[in-house]
Coordinates of C-alpha atoms and ligand atoms in Angstrom, one line a residue:
S1 CA 19.2 30.5 4.4
D2 CA 22.2 28.8 2.8
I3 CA 21.2 25.2 2.0
S4 CA 24.8 24.1 2.4
S5 CA 24.6 24.9 6.1
P6 CA 25.8 22.0 8.3
V7 CA 23.3 19.3 8.7
S8 CA 22.7 20.1 12.4
N9 CA 21.1 23.3 11.2
L10 CA 18.6 21.4 9.1
A11 CA 16.2 20.7 12.0
A12 CA 15.8 24.4 12.6
I13 CA 15.4 25.2 9.0
D14 CA 13.0 22.4 8.6
A15 CA 10.9 23.6 11.5
A16 CA 10.8 27.1 9.9
H17 CA 9.7 26.1 6.4
H18 CA 8.7 22.5 5.9
L19 CA 5.1 21.2 6.5
H20 CA 5.2 17.4 6.8
P21 CA 2.4 15.0 5.8
F22 CA 0.4 13.3 8.5
N23 CA 2.2 15.1 11.3
D24 CA 1.3 17.3 14.2
M25 CA 3.8 20.0 13.2
K26 CA 4.0 21.6 16.7
K27 CA 5.0 18.2 18.2
L28 CA 7.4 17.5 15.4
N29 CA 9.1 20.8 15.7
E30 CA 9.4 20.4 19.5
N31 CA 10.8 16.9 19.1
G32 CA 13.0 17.9 16.1
V33 CA 13.1 16.1 12.8
R34 CA 15.3 13.1 12.1
V35 CA 17.4 13.8 9.0
M36 CA 17.8 10.6 7.0
Q37 CA 21.0 11.0 4.9
R38 CA 22.0 7.8 3.0
A39 CA 21.1 4.2 2.5
E40 CA 22.4 0.9 1.2
G41 CA 20.6 -2.4 0.8
V42 CA 18.2 -2.7 3.8
H43 CA 20.0 -0.1 5.9
I44 CA 19.6 3.6 6.3
W45 CA 21.7 6.1 8.2
D46 CA 20.5 9.4 9.8
S47 CA 22.5 12.5 10.0
T48 CA 23.9 11.6 13.4
G49 CA 25.4 8.4 11.8
K50 CA 22.9 6.1 13.5
K51 CA 22.3 3.0 11.4
Y52 CA 18.8 1.4 11.1
L53 CA 17.5 -1.8 9.5
D54 CA 14.6 -0.5 7.5
A55 CA 12.1 -3.3 8.0
F56 CA 9.4 -1.0 6.5
A57 CA 11.1 -0.3 3.2
G58 CA 10.6 3.4 3.4
L59 CA 6.8 3.5 3.1
W60 CA 6.1 -0.1 2.0
C61 CA 7.9 0.8 -1.3
V62 CA 11.7 0.2 -1.5
N63 CA 11.2 -3.3 -2.8
V64 CA 14.7 -3.7 -4.4
G65 CA 16.4 -2.1 -1.5
Y66 CA 18.5 1.1 -1.4
G67 CA 21.7 1.9 -3.3
R68 CA 20.8 0.5 -6.7
T69 CA 23.1 2.5 -8.9
S70 CA 21.7 0.9 -12.0
I71 CA 18.4 2.7 -11.4
A72 CA 20.2 6.0 -10.8
K73 CA 22.2 5.4 -14.0
A74 CA 19.0 4.7 -16.0
A75 CA 17.4 7.8 -14.7
F76 CA 20.5 9.9 -15.3
E77 CA 20.9 8.7 -18.9
Q78 CA 17.2 9.3 -19.7
M79 CA 17.4 12.7 -18.1
Q80 CA 20.3 13.7 -20.3
E81 CA 18.7 12.3 -23.4
L82 CA 15.1 13.5 -22.9
P83 CA 14.3 14.9 -19.4
Y84 CA 10.6 15.4 -20.1
Y85 CA 8.0 15.2 -22.7
N86 CA 4.2 14.6 -22.4
T87 CA 2.0 11.9 -23.6
F88 CA -1.0 14.2 -24.3
F89 CA -0.7 15.3 -27.9
G90 CA -0.4 12.0 -29.8
T91 CA 3.1 11.6 -28.4
T92 CA 5.0 9.1 -26.2
T93 CA 8.6 8.5 -25.2
P94 CA 10.4 5.1 -25.4
P95 CA 10.5 4.4 -21.6
A96 CA 6.7 5.2 -21.2
T97 CA 5.7 2.8 -24.0
L98 CA 8.2 0.1 -22.9
L99 CA 7.1 0.4 -19.3
A100 CA 3.4 0.0 -20.3
Q101 CA 4.4 -3.3 -22.1
K102 CA 6.6 -4.5 -19.3
V103 CA 4.1 -3.9 -16.4
T104 CA 1.1 -5.4 -18.3
S105 CA 3.2 -8.5 -19.2
K106 CA 3.3 -9.3 -15.4
A107 CA -0.4 -8.6 -14.8
G108 CA -2.0 -11.7 -16.3
P109 CA -3.7 -12.4 -19.6
H110 CA -6.7 -10.2 -18.9
M111 CA -4.8 -7.0 -18.1
N112 CA -3.2 -5.4 -21.2
H113 CA -3.4 -1.7 -20.6
V114 CA -2.1 0.8 -18.1
F115 CA -2.7 4.5 -17.5
F116 CA 0.2 6.3 -15.8
T117 CA 0.1 8.7 -12.9
N118 CA 2.5 10.2 -10.4
S119 CA 1.3 8.5 -7.3
G120 CA -1.1 5.9 -5.8
S121 CA -3.6 8.7 -4.9
E122 CA -3.7 9.9 -8.5
A123 CA -4.2 6.3 -9.6
T124 CA -7.2 6.1 -7.3
D125 CA -8.7 9.3 -8.8
T126 CA -8.1 7.8 -12.2
W127 CA -10.0 4.5 -11.8
F128 CA -12.6 6.4 -9.8
R129 CA -13.5 8.5 -12.8
L130 CA -12.9 5.7 -15.3
A131 CA -15.3 3.4 -13.5
R132 CA -18.1 5.9 -14.0
V133 CA -17.1 6.7 -17.6
Y134 CA -17.1 3.0 -18.4
W135 CA -20.7 2.5 -17.2
K136 CA -22.0 5.7 -18.9
A137 CA -20.5 4.5 -22.2
L138 CA -22.5 1.3 -21.8
G139 CA -25.7 3.2 -21.2
H140 CA -25.8 2.6 -17.4
S141 CA -25.3 6.2 -16.3
T142 CA -26.9 5.6 -13.0
K143 CA -24.1 3.2 -12.0
T144 CA -22.0 5.8 -10.2
Q145 CA -21.8 4.7 -6.6
I146 CA -18.6 3.3 -5.3
I147 CA -18.3 0.9 -2.3
A148 CA -15.1 0.8 -0.2
R149 CA -14.1 -0.3 3.2
K150 CA -13.7 1.1 6.7
N151 CA -10.0 1.4 7.6
G152 CA -9.0 1.0 3.9
Y153 CA -6.4 3.4 2.6
H154 CA -6.5 4.6 -1.0
G155 CA -4.6 7.9 -0.8
S156 CA -4.9 11.6 0.1
T157 CA -6.6 13.2 -2.9
V158 CA -10.2 14.2 -2.3
A159 CA -11.4 11.0 -3.9
G160 CA -8.6 8.9 -2.3
A161 CA -9.3 10.2 1.2
S162 CA -13.0 9.7 0.6
L163 CA -12.6 6.2 -0.6
G164 CA -10.3 5.4 2.3
G165 CA -12.1 4.5 5.4
M166 CA -10.1 6.5 7.9
K167 CA -12.5 8.6 10.0
Y168 CA -9.7 11.0 11.1
M169 CA -9.1 11.8 7.4
H170 CA -12.8 12.3 6.6
E171 CA -13.1 14.8 9.5
Q172 CA -10.6 17.1 7.8
G173 CA -12.2 18.6 4.7
N174 CA -15.8 17.5 5.0
L175 CA -15.2 14.0 3.5
P176 CA -16.3 11.6 2.1
I177 CA -17.6 13.3 -1.1
E178 CA -21.0 12.0 -2.2
G179 CA -21.3 8.7 -4.0
I180 CA -18.9 6.7 -1.8
H181 CA -20.1 4.1 0.8
H182 CA -18.1 2.0 3.3
I183 CA -18.6 -1.5 4.6
N184 CA -16.7 -3.3 7.3
Q185 CA -13.2 -4.7 6.9
P186 CA -12.3 -8.4 7.4
Y187 CA -10.5 -7.8 10.6
W188 CA -11.2 -11.0 12.5
F189 CA -9.0 -10.3 15.6
G190 CA -10.9 -7.1 16.4
D191 CA -14.4 -7.8 15.0
G192 CA -14.7 -11.5 14.7
G193 CA -16.1 -12.2 18.2
D194 CA -16.9 -15.9 18.6
L195 CA -17.1 -16.6 14.9
S196 CA -14.5 -18.7 13.2
P197 CA -12.3 -16.8 10.8
A198 CA -14.0 -18.7 7.9
A199 CA -17.5 -17.8 9.0
F200 CA -16.4 -14.2 9.7
G201 CA -14.9 -13.9 6.3
L202 CA -18.2 -14.9 4.6
K203 CA -20.2 -12.6 6.9
I204 CA -18.1 -9.6 6.2
A205 CA -18.0 -10.2 2.5
Q206 CA -21.8 -10.5 2.4
E207 CA -21.9 -6.9 3.7
L208 CA -21.0 -6.0 0.2
E209 CA -24.1 -7.8 -1.1
S210 CA -26.3 -6.1 1.4
K211 CA -24.9 -2.7 0.5
I212 CA -25.3 -3.3 -3.2
L213 CA -29.0 -4.3 -2.6
E214 CA -29.5 -1.3 -0.4
L215 CA -28.1 1.1 -3.0
G216 CA -29.6 -0.9 -5.9
A217 CA -27.2 -2.7 -8.2
D218 CA -28.2 -0.4 -11.1
N219 CA -26.6 2.4 -9.1
V220 CA -23.3 0.8 -8.1
A221 CA -20.3 1.2 -10.3
A222 CA -17.5 -0.6 -8.4
F223 CA -16.1 -2.0 -5.2
V224 CA -12.5 -1.3 -4.2
A225 CA -10.4 -3.2 -1.8
E226 CA -6.7 -3.8 -1.0
P227 CA -5.9 -7.6 -1.3
I228 CA -4.4 -7.1 2.2
Q229 CA -5.1 -3.8 3.9
G230 CA -1.7 -2.2 4.5
A231 CA -2.0 1.2 6.3
G232 CA -5.1 -0.2 8.0
G233 CA -2.8 -2.6 9.9
V234 CA -1.9 -5.5 7.5
I235 CA -5.4 -7.0 7.7
V236 CA -5.3 -10.4 6.0
P237 CA -8.7 -11.6 5.1
P238 CA -9.9 -15.1 6.0
E239 CA -9.6 -17.6 3.1
T240 CA -13.4 -17.4 2.5
Y241 CA -13.4 -13.7 1.9
W242 CA -12.1 -13.0 -1.6
P243 CA -14.0 -15.9 -3.4
E244 CA -17.2 -14.5 -1.9
I245 CA -16.4 -10.9 -2.9
V246 CA -15.7 -12.1 -6.5
R247 CA -19.0 -14.0 -6.6
I248 CA -20.9 -10.9 -5.4
C249 CA -19.3 -8.5 -7.9
K250 CA -19.9 -10.9 -10.8
Q251 CA -23.5 -11.6 -9.7
H252 CA -24.5 -8.0 -9.4
N253 CA -22.4 -6.8 -12.3
I254 CA -20.1 -4.3 -10.5
L255 CA -16.5 -3.6 -11.3
L256 CA -13.9 -5.1 -8.9
V257 CA -10.9 -2.8 -8.2
S258 CA -7.9 -4.3 -6.5
D259 CA -5.7 -1.6 -4.9
E260 CA -2.2 -3.0 -5.5
V261 CA -0.2 0.0 -4.4
I262 CA 1.3 -2.0 -1.5
C263 CA 0.5 -5.6 -2.5
G264 CA 2.0 -5.2 -6.0
F265 CA 5.5 -5.9 -7.4
G266 CA 6.3 -9.0 -5.3
R267 CA 5.2 -8.0 -1.8
L268 CA 3.0 -11.1 -1.4
G269 CA 5.2 -13.4 -3.4
S270 CA 3.4 -12.7 -6.7
W271 CA 3.6 -9.8 -9.1
F272 CA 0.2 -8.6 -7.9
G273 CA -1.8 -9.3 -4.8
Y274 CA -4.8 -10.5 -6.8
Q275 CA -2.7 -13.3 -8.2
H276 CA -1.9 -14.5 -4.7
F277 CA -5.6 -14.6 -3.8
G278 CA -6.6 -16.0 -7.2
F279 CA -8.9 -13.4 -8.7
E280 CA -8.9 -11.1 -11.7
P281 CA -9.9 -7.5 -11.0
D282 CA -11.3 -5.1 -13.6
M283 CA -8.8 -2.3 -12.6
A284 CA -5.9 -2.1 -10.3
P285 CA -4.1 1.0 -9.1
I286 CA -0.3 0.6 -8.7
A287 CA 2.6 2.8 -7.4
K288 CA 5.3 2.2 -4.6
G289 CA 7.1 -1.0 -5.7
L290 CA 6.6 0.0 -9.4
S291 CA 9.8 2.1 -9.0
S292 CA 10.8 1.0 -5.5
G293 CA 10.3 4.7 -4.5
Y294 CA 13.4 5.8 -6.5
L295 CA 11.2 8.2 -8.4
P296 CA 7.4 9.0 -8.1
I297 CA 5.3 7.0 -10.5
G298 CA 1.9 5.2 -10.3
G299 CA -0.7 3.9 -12.7
V300 CA -3.9 1.9 -13.2
L301 CA -3.9 -1.5 -14.7
V302 CA -7.0 -1.7 -16.9
S303 CA -8.6 -5.1 -17.9
D304 CA -9.6 -5.8 -21.5
R305 CA -13.3 -5.6 -20.3
V306 CA -12.8 -1.9 -19.4
A307 CA -10.1 -1.0 -21.9
E308 CA -12.2 -2.2 -24.8
V309 CA -15.0 0.2 -23.9
L310 CA -12.6 3.0 -23.1
I311 CA -10.9 2.6 -26.5
N312 CA -13.9 1.9 -28.7
E313 CA -16.8 3.7 -27.1
V314 CA -15.6 6.6 -25.0
G315 CA -13.6 8.8 -27.4
D316 CA -11.5 11.3 -25.4
F317 CA -11.0 10.3 -21.7
N318 CA -10.6 13.8 -20.4
H319 CA -8.2 13.0 -17.6
G320 CA -4.5 12.9 -17.0
Y321 CA -1.4 14.5 -15.6
T322 CA 1.5 16.6 -16.9
Y323 CA 3.9 13.9 -15.8
S324 CA 1.7 10.9 -16.9
G325 CA 4.3 8.5 -18.3
H326 CA 7.2 10.7 -17.3
P327 CA 10.2 9.4 -19.3
V328 CA 12.8 9.5 -16.4
C329 CA 10.4 8.0 -13.8
S330 CA 9.4 5.4 -16.4
A331 CA 13.1 4.6 -17.1
A332 CA 13.7 4.1 -13.4
A333 CA 10.7 1.9 -13.0
L334 CA 11.8 -0.2 -16.0
E335 CA 15.2 -0.8 -14.4
N336 CA 13.5 -1.5 -11.1
I337 CA 11.3 -4.2 -12.7
R338 CA 14.3 -5.6 -14.5
I339 CA 16.1 -6.1 -11.2
I340 CA 13.1 -7.8 -9.7
E341 CA 13.0 -10.1 -12.7
E342 CA 16.7 -10.8 -12.9
E343 CA 17.2 -11.5 -9.2
G344 CA 14.0 -13.6 -9.0
L345 CA 12.7 -11.5 -6.1
V346 CA 9.0 -12.4 -6.6
E347 CA 9.9 -16.1 -6.4
R348 CA 12.3 -15.5 -3.5
V349 CA 9.5 -13.9 -1.5
R350 CA 7.1 -16.7 -2.4
D351 CA 9.4 -19.7 -1.8
D352 CA 12.2 -18.6 0.6
I353 CA 12.3 -15.3 2.5
G354 CA 8.5 -15.0 2.8
P355 CA 8.0 -18.3 4.5
Y356 CA 11.1 -17.6 6.6
M357 CA 9.7 -14.3 7.9
A358 CA 6.3 -16.0 8.7
Q359 CA 8.2 -18.6 10.7
A360 CA 10.4 -16.0 12.4
L361 CA 7.4 -13.8 13.3
G362 CA 5.5 -16.9 14.4
T363 CA 8.0 -17.4 17.2
L364 CA 6.4 -14.3 18.8
K365 CA 3.0 -15.9 18.9
D366 CA 3.4 -17.2 22.5
H367 CA 4.4 -13.9 23.9
D368 CA 2.0 -12.6 26.6
R369 CA 1.4 -9.4 24.8
V370 CA 0.8 -10.9 21.4
G371 CA -2.8 -11.5 20.2
E372 CA -2.1 -12.7 16.7
V373 CA 0.7 -12.9 14.1
V374 CA -0.1 -12.7 10.4
S375 CA 2.4 -12.8 7.5
V376 CA 2.0 -13.3 3.8
G377 CA 5.1 -13.0 1.6
L378 CA 7.0 -10.0 3.0
I379 CA 4.2 -8.2 4.7
G380 CA 3.3 -9.1 8.3
A381 CA 1.7 -7.8 11.5
V382 CA 2.1 -8.6 15.2
Q383 CA -1.1 -7.7 17.0
L384 CA -0.6 -6.4 20.6
T385 CA -3.1 -7.4 23.3
T386 CA -3.4 -7.0 27.1
D387 CA -5.0 -10.4 27.4
K388 CA -4.6 -13.2 24.8
A389 CA -7.7 -15.3 25.7
S390 CA -10.1 -12.4 25.5
R391 CA -8.2 -10.6 22.7
R392 CA -8.6 -7.4 24.8
R393 CA -6.9 -4.4 23.2
F394 CA -4.9 -1.6 24.9
A395 CA -7.0 1.3 26.2
K396 CA -5.0 3.6 23.8
P397 CA -3.9 1.4 20.9
D398 CA -2.0 4.2 19.2
D399 CA 0.1 4.9 22.3
A400 CA 0.9 1.2 22.8
G401 CA 1.9 0.8 19.2
A402 CA 4.0 4.0 19.2
A403 CA 5.7 3.0 22.4
V404 CA 6.8 -0.4 20.9
R405 CA 7.8 1.3 17.7
N406 CA 10.0 3.7 19.6
Q407 CA 11.7 0.9 21.4
C408 CA 12.5 -0.8 18.0
V409 CA 13.7 2.4 16.4
T410 CA 15.9 3.2 19.4
N411 CA 17.4 -0.3 19.0
G412 CA 18.0 0.3 15.3
V413 CA 15.1 -1.3 13.6
I414 CA 12.4 0.7 11.8
V415 CA 8.9 -0.8 11.9
R416 CA 5.5 0.7 11.5
A417 CA 2.7 0.8 14.1
T418 CA -0.9 1.1 13.1
G419 CA -2.8 1.4 16.3
D420 CA -1.7 -1.7 18.4
R421 CA -0.4 -3.7 15.4
M422 CA 3.3 -3.8 14.6
L423 CA 3.9 -3.9 10.9
F424 CA 6.7 -5.4 8.8
S425 CA 7.2 -4.7 5.1
P426 CA 10.9 -5.0 4.5
P427 CA 12.7 -4.7 1.1
L428 CA 12.4 -8.0 -0.9
I429 CA 16.2 -8.4 -0.7
I430 CA 16.2 -8.7 3.2
S431 CA 18.4 -11.7 4.3
R432 CA 17.4 -14.3 6.8
S433 CA 19.8 -12.9 9.5
E434 CA 18.3 -9.5 9.0
V435 CA 14.8 -10.9 9.4
D436 CA 16.1 -12.5 12.6
Q437 CA 17.5 -9.2 13.8
A438 CA 14.2 -7.4 13.2
V439 CA 12.2 -10.1 14.9
E440 CA 14.5 -10.2 17.9
T441 CA 14.4 -6.5 18.3
L442 CA 10.6 -6.6 18.2
G443 CA 10.7 -9.4 20.8
K444 CA 12.7 -7.3 23.1
A445 CA 10.3 -4.4 22.7
L446 CA 7.4 -6.7 23.6
D447 CA 9.3 -7.7 26.8
W448 CA 9.7 -4.0 27.5
L449 CA 6.0 -3.5 26.9
K450 CA 5.1 -6.2 29.3
D451 CA 7.4 -4.8 32.0
H452 CA 7.0 -1.1 31.6
Y453 CA 3.7 -0.2 29.8
H454 CA 0.4 -0.7 31.6
A455 CA -1.9 1.9 30.1
Ligands
LIG501 C1 -3.3 0.8 -0.8 C2 -2.8 2.2 -1.1 N1 -3.5 2.9 -2.1 C3 -3.1 4.2 -2.4 C4 -2.1 4.8 -1.7 C5 -1.7 6.3 -2.1 O1 -0.5 6.3 -2.7 P1 0.4 7.7 -2.7 O2 0.8 7.9 -1.2 O3 1.5 7.4 -3.6 O4 -0.5 8.8 -3.2 C6 -1.4 4.1 -0.7 C7 -0.3 4.9 0.0 N2 0.0 4.3 1.3 C8 0.7 5.0 2.3 C9 1.1 6.3 2.0 C10 1.7 7.0 3.1 C11 1.8 6.4 4.3 C12 1.4 5.1 4.5 C13 1.5 4.5 5.9 O5 1.2 3.3 6.1 O6 1.9 5.3 6.8 C14 0.8 4.4 3.5 C15 -1.8 2.8 -0.4 O7 -1.2 2.1 0.6

């Protein structure tokens, strides 16, 4: 098939050849694929010319917005100069080294090393192995078990999907692999019952301590959690949660891994989510906002505690990828971070547009079909409910969420729905009027839900 064929043909070609992630291919091919063609700022156009406000920044990742020619230029120039070389055989390239310096300069005084990967999933697999290597080097070779959370998301590699807490992923491929255990998530709206959020936060955090004692602290290597669970539905933990998690990890001597793939690079109004919540993890996977999605790149921030052992005790860490520290991806990420710095986007999220979005989303709180509204920096969620007082959910949460999402997309605003939670994660450059447009469109979709959806 001639790839220059007119765009209208693409749907047929796509149906014939392209297997999509997380899609029912039969349904997709019946509905036909939407071809996204170009983008600028916070807007994206499909091949029919329809314009959308992308309030989800692609997949949580286009932090600096679309159309940044300086990133394209940085990649182009690097590609001309040196399109690829590896970092395996005692070699590096300038962008890889400079990016390592730049990223760790934002990560706080205790984080001075980074291991590069191509994605968040590969970052997950990296810290998963490194955690065990660390304890073995210290003579604690029984400390191999990893604790994670139900409804957490850490990627789609075998370890990533196993560490994630999504049942529908475990069922495909006989997961989780051994050595991985899940505790509950701090989702007060769904699981808090009559407890106050503060009491619930402590209770759920203390499940970590029970799990550690059940497994035996001498067998537990690490606990992994997203500061705020993204794909799980923007689950913001109660205030009491993180301090208790930190206490437990310290007391039982297990590594704390903060998954920053979504919460990193300004999303919460700080460079990394752990800074917003005031703790210092031992390792932190990163990706998405690292390059704003312009090119695939990820990594693991490694604290001095772990790096010191890795460097001085381990010898060869037999792990890594062909494209670890890819020079073109690193050059794009460097320019991306320079934009975030130069335009003060982290501070803008913390002091201006983040509070603005929280206030704008808050206007939906009183809607009959809204159970709760949460918003931190530029990540937010509107929880749907059939009855506010009892916090009753829809019989088919996924359907309700998809119906509301479709209303928004039809009206030109792209949001995400996880179950019956409507999620916002716009580019950090979004303007106040664009926030208003997104919130108004969601408000209209909620009215539609109330009038037309009774499942
Ligand atoms: C917290 C977290 N950790 C790891 C990954 C894996 O990253 P890669 O995809 O680059 O391997 C993610 C990715 N998060 C992600 C990926 C794809 C879709 C959605 C969604 O919310 O629909 C979310 C993530 O959100």
